mmCIF file of C-alpha atoms in Angstrom:
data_model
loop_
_atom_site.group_PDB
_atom_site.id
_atom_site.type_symbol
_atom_site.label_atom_id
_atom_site.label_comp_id
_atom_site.label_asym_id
_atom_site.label_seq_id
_atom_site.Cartn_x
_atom_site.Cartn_y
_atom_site.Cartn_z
ATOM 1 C CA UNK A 380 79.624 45.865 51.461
ATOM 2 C CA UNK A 381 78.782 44.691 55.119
ATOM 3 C CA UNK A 382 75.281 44.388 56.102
ATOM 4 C CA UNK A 383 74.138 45.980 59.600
ATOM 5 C CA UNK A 384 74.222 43.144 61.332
ATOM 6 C CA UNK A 385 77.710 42.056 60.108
ATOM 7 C CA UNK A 386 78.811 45.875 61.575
ATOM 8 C CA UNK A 387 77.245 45.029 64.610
ATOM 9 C CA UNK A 388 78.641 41.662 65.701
ATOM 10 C CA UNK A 389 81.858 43.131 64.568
ATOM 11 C CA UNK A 390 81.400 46.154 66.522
ATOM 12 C CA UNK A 391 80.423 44.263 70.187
ATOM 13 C CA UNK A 392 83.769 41.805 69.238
ATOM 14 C CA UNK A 393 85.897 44.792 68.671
ATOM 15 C CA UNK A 394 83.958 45.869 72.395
ATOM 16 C CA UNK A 395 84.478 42.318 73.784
ATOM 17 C CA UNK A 396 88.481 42.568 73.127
ATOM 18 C CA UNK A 397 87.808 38.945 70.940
ATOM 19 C CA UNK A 398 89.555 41.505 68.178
ATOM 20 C CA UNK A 399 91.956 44.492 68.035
ATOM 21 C CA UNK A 400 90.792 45.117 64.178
ATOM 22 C CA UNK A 401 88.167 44.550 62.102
ATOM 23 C CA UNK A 402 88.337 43.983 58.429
ATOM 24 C CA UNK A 403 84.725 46.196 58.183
ATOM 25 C CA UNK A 404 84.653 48.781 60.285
ATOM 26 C CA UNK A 405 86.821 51.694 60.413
ATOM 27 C CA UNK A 406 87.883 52.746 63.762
ATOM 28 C CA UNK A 407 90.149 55.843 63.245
ATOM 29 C CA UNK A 408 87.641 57.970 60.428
ATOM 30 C CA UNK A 409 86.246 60.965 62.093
ATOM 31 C CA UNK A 410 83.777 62.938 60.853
ATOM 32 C CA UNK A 411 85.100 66.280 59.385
ATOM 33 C CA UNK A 412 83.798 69.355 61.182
ATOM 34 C CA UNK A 413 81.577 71.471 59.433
ATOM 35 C CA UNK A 414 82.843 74.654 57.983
ATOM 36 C CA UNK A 415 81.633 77.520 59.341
ATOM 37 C CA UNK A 416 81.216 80.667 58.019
ATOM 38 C CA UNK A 417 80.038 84.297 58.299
ATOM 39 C CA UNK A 418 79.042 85.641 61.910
ATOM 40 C CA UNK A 419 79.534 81.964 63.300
ATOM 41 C CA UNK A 420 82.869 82.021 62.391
ATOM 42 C CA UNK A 421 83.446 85.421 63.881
ATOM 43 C CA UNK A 422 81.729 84.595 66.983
ATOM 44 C CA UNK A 423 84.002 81.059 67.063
ATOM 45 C CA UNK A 424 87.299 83.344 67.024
ATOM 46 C CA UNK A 425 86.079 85.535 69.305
ATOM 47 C CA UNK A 426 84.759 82.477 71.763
ATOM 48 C CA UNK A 427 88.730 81.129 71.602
ATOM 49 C CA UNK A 428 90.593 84.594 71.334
ATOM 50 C CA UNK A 429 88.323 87.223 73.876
ATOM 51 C CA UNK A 430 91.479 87.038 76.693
ATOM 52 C CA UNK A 431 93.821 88.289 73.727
ATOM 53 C CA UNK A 432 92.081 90.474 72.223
ATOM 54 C CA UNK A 433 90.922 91.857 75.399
ATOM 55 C CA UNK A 434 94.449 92.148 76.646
ATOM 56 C CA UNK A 435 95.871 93.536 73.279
ATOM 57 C CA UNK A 436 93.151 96.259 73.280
ATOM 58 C CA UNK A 437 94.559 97.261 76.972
ATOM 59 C CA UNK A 438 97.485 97.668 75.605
ATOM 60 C CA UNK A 439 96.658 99.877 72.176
ATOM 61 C CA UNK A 440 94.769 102.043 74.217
ATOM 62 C CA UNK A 441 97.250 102.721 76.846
ATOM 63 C CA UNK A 442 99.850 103.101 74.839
ATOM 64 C CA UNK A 443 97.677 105.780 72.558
ATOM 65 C CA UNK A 444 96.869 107.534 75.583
ATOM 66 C CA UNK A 445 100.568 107.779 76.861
ATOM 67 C CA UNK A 446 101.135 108.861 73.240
ATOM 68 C CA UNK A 447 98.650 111.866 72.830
ATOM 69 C CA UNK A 448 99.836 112.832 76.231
ATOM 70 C CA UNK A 449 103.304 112.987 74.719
ATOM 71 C CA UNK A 450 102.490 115.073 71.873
ATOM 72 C CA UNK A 451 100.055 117.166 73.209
ATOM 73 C CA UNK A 452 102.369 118.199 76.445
ATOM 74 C CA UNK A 453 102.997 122.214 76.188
ATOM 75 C CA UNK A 454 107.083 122.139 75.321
ATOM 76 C CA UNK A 455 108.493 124.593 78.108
ATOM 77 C CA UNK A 456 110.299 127.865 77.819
ATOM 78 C CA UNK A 457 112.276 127.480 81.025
ATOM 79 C CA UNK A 458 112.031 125.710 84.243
ATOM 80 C CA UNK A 459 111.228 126.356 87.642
ATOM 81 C CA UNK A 460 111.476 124.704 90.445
ATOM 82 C CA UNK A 461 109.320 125.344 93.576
ATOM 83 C CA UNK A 462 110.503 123.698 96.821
ATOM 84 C CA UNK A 463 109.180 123.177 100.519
ATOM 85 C CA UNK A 464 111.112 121.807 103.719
ATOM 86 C CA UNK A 465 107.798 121.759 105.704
ATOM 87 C CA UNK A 466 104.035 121.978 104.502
ATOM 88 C CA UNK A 467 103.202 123.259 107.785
ATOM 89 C CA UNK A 468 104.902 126.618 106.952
ATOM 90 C CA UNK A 469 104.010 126.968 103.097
ATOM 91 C CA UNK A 470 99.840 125.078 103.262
ATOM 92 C CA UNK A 471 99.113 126.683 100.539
ATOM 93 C CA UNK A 472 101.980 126.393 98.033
ATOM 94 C CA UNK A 473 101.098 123.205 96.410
ATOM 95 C CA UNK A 474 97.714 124.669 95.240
ATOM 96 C CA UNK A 475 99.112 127.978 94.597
ATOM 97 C CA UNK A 476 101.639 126.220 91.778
ATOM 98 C CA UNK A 477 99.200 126.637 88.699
ATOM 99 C CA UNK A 478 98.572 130.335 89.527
ATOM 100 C CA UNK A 479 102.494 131.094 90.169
ATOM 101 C CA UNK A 480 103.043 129.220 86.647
ATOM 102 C CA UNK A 481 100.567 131.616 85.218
ATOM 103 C CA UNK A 482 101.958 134.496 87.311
ATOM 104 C CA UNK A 483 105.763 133.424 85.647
ATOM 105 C CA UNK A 484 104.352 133.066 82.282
ATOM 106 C CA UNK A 485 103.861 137.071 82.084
ATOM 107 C CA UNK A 486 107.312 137.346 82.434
ATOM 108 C CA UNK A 487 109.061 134.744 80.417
ATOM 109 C CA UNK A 488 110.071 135.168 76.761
ATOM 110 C CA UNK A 489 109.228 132.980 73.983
ATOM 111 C CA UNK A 490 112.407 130.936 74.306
ATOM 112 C CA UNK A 491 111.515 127.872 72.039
ATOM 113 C CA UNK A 492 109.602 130.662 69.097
ATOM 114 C CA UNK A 493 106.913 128.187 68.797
ATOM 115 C CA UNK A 494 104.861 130.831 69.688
ATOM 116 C CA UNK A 495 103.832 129.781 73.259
ATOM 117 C CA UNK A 496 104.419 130.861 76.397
ATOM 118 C CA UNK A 497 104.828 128.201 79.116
ATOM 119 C CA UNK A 498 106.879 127.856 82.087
ATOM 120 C CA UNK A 499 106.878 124.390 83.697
ATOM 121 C CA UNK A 500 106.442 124.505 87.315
ATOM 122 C CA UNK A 501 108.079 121.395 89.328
ATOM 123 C CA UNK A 502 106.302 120.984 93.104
ATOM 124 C CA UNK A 503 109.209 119.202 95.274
ATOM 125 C CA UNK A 504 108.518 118.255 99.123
ATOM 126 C CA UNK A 505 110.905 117.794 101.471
ATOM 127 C CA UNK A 506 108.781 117.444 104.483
ATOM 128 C CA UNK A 507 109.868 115.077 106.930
ATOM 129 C CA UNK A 508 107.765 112.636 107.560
ATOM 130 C CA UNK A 509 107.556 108.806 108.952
ATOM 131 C CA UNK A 510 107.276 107.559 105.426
ATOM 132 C CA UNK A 511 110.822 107.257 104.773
ATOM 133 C CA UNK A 512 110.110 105.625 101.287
ATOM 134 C CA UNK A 513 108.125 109.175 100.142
ATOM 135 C CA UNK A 514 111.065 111.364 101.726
ATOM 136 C CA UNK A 515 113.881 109.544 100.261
ATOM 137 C CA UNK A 516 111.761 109.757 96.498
ATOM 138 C CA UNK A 517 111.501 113.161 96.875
ATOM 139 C CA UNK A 518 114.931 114.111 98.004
ATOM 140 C CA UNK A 519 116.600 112.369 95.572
ATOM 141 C CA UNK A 520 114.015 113.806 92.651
ATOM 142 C CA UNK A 521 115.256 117.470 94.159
ATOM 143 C CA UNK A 522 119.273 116.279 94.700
ATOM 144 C CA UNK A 523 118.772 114.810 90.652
ATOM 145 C CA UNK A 524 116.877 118.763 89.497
ATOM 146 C CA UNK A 525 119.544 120.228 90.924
ATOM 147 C CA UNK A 526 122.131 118.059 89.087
ATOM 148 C CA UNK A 527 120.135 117.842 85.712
ATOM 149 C CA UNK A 528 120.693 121.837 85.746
ATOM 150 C CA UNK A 529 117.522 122.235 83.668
ATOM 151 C CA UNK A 530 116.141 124.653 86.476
ATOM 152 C CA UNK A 531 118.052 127.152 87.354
ATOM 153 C CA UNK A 532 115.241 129.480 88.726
ATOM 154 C CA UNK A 533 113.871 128.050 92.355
ATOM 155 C CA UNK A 534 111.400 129.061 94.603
ATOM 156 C CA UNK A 535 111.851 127.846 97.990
ATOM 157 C CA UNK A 536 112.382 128.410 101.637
ATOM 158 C CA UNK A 537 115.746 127.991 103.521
ATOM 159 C CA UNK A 538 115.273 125.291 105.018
ATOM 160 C CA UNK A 539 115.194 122.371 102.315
ATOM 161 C CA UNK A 540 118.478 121.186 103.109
ATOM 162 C CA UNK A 541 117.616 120.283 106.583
ATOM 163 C CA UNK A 542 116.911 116.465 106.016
ATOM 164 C CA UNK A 543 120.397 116.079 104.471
ATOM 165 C CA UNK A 544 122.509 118.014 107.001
ATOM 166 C CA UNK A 545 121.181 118.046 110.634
ATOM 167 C CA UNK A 546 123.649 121.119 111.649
ATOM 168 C CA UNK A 547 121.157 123.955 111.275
ATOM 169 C CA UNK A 548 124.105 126.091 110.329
ATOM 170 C CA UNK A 549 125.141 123.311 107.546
ATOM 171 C CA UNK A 550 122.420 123.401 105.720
ATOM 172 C CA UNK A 551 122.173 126.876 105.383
ATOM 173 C CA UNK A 552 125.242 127.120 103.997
ATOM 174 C CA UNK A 553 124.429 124.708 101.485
ATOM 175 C CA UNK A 554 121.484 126.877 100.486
ATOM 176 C CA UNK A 555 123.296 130.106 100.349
ATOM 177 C CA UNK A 556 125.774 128.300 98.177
ATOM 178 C CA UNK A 557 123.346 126.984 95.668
ATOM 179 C CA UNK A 558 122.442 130.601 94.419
ATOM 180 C CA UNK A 559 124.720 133.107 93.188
ATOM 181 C CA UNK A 560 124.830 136.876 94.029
ATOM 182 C CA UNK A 561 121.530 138.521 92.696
ATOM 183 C CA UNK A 562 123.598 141.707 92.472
ATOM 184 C CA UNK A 563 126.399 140.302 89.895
ATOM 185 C CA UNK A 564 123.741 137.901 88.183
ATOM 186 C CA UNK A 565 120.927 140.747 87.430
ATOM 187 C CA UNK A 566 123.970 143.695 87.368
ATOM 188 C CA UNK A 567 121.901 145.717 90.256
ATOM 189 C CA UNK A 568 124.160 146.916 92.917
ATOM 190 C CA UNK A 569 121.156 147.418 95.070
ATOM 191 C CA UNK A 570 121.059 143.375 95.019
ATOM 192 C CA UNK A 571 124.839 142.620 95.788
ATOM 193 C CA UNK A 572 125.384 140.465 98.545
ATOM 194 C CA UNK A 573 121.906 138.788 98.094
ATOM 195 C CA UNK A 574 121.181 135.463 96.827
ATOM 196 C CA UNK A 575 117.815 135.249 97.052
ATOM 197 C CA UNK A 576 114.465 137.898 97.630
ATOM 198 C CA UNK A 577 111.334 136.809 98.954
ATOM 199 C CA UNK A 578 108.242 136.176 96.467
ATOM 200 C CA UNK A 579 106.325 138.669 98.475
ATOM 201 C CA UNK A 580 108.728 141.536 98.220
ATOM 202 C CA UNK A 581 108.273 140.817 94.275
ATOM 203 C CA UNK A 582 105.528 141.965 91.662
ATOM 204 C CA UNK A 583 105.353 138.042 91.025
ATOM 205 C CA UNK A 584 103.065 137.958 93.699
ATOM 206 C CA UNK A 585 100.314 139.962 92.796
ATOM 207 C CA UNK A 586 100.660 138.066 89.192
ATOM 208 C CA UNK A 587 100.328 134.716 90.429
ATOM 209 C CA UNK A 588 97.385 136.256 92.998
ATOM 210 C CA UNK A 589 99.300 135.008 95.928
ATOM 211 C CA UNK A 590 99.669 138.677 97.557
ATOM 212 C CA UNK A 591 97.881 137.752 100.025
ATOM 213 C CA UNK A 592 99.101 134.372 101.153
ATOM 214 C CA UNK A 593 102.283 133.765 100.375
ATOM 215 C CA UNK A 594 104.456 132.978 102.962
ATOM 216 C CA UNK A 595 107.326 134.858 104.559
ATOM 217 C CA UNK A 596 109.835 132.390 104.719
ATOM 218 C CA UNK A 597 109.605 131.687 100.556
ATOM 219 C CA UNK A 598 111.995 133.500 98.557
ATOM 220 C CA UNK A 599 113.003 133.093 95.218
ATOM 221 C CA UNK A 600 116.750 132.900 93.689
ATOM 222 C CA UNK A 601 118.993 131.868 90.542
ATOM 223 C CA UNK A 602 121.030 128.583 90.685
ATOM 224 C CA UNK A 603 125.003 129.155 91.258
ATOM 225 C CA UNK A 604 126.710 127.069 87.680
ATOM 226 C CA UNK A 605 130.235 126.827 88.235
ATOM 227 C CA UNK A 606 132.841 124.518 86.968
ATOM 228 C CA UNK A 607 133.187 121.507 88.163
ATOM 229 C CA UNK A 608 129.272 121.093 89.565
ATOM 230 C CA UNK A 609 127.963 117.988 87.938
ATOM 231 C CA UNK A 610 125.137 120.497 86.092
ATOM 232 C CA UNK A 611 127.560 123.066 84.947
ATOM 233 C CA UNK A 612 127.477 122.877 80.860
ATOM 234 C CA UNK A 613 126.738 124.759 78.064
ATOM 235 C CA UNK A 614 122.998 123.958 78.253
ATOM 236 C CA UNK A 615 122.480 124.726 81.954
ATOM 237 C CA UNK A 616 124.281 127.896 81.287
ATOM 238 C CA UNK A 617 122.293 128.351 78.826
ATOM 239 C CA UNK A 618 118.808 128.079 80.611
ATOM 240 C CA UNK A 619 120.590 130.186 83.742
ATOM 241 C CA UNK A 620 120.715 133.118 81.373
ATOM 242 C CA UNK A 621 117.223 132.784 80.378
ATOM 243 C CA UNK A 622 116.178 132.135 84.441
ATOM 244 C CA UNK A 623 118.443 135.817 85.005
ATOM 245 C CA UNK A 624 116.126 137.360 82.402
ATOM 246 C CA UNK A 625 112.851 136.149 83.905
ATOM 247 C CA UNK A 626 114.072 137.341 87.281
ATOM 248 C CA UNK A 627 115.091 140.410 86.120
ATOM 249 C CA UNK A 628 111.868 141.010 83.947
ATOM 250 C CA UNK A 629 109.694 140.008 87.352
ATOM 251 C CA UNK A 630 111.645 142.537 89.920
ATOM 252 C CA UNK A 631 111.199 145.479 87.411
ATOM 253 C CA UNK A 632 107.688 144.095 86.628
ATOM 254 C CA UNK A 633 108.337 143.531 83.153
ATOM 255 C CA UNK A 634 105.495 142.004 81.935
ATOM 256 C CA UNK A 635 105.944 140.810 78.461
ATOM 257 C CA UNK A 636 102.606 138.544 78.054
ATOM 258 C CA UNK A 637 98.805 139.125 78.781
ATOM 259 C CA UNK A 638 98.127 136.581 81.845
ATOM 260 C CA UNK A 639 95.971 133.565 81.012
ATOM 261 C CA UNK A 640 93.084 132.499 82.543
ATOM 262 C CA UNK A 641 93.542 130.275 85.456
#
């Protein structure tokens, strides 16, 4: 076994460069880490890891959110969508949609038995406005409602096909061809010839506490499904009959549900 100072003139030759090797000392052994265990050894991981874990946790708790949201969304009986061409002329209709959901809700039967009552209102507007990026978005989300055929009850005014046809007379002969005849859809002859009524002329507006307010210009109407529309199908048929019994239950003020609490 070397002595010390045998390792240390080895060790200031190997430093020199007078060798590459030396017969005594070993160069490459390194000294094996310690172990470590218990809370060090947690808080080692944790030291290397926080960015991942930190990230990962983002991601689980998103993801559970989005997921409780999923399951704990009220499953709708029907439909409805409620439509402006200009804010200016309906101010208050975007705060009035929770109160005409509760207002519809008193009319609209248990479709789905699961022994809930809820109609999903869908706000659309069409205003025009210098942000052509929020326009376009929410034309084509009313242009794809119409085509999904899901809602087939709407709640508008007549002018919400003005951004796509700039003839005045155009566009409201789009609208009057979107809704069938009241008359032949609710079999009341008093209704023939009219496609839509307005919301204030209805008992829907004293449900949904809107007597007061509610516009002039908004009327209400059922969806035209014909074949050869792009929604026409068994299901969209299916959830116009339902909109023609909601409609029918709100002009003879029908109410088939206690009204919830707003």
């Amino acid at each position: 076994m070397p002595t010390e100072n045998e390792e240390k003139r080895e060790l200031l030759k190997l430093k020199q460069g007078l060798i590459e090797e030396s017969d005594i000392i070993e160069t490459d052994v390194h000294e094996k880490p310690e172990e470590l265990k218990g809370l060090a050894k947690f808080e080692n991981f944790m030291y290397h890891n926080k960015w991942y874990i930190i990230v990962g946790l983002f991601f689980i708790i998103v993801g559970g959110f989005m997921i409780y949201q999923l399951l704990s969304k009220e499953a709708p009986d029907i439909r409805v969508l409620v439509v402006t061409s200009n804010v200016e002329n309906t101010p208050d209709l975007y705060r009035k949609t929770h109160d005409i959901e509760l207002g519809l809700e008193q009319y609209c039967p248990d479709y789905d038995q699961n022994g809930n009552i809820h109609v999903e209102v869908y706000y659309i507007d069409l205003t025009k406005s210098v942000d052509t990026y929020y326009v376009t978005s929410n034309t084509a989300k009313f242009f794809g409602e119409i085509e999904r055929g899901t809602a087939q009850l709407i709640i508008c005014d007549k002018g919400i096909f003005s951004n796509e046809f700039e003839d005045e007379d155009r566009a409201l002969e789009e609208f009057d061809s979107m809704f069938t005849d009241l008359g032949e859809a609710l079999g009341d002859d008093s209704l023939k010839g009219q496609n839509c009524i307005k919301v204030k002329d209805t008992p829907l507006a004293a449900a949904a506490n809107y007597e007061n307010s509610v516009p002039d210009i908004l009327v209400m109407g059922i969806k035209n499904e014909a074949p050869g529309m792009i929604s026409y199908s068994d299901n969209a048929l299916k959830n116009n009959a339902e909109a023609r019994e909601v409609l029918k239950n709100i002009l003879s003020d029908n109410k088939i549900n206690e009204p919830k609490e707003s």
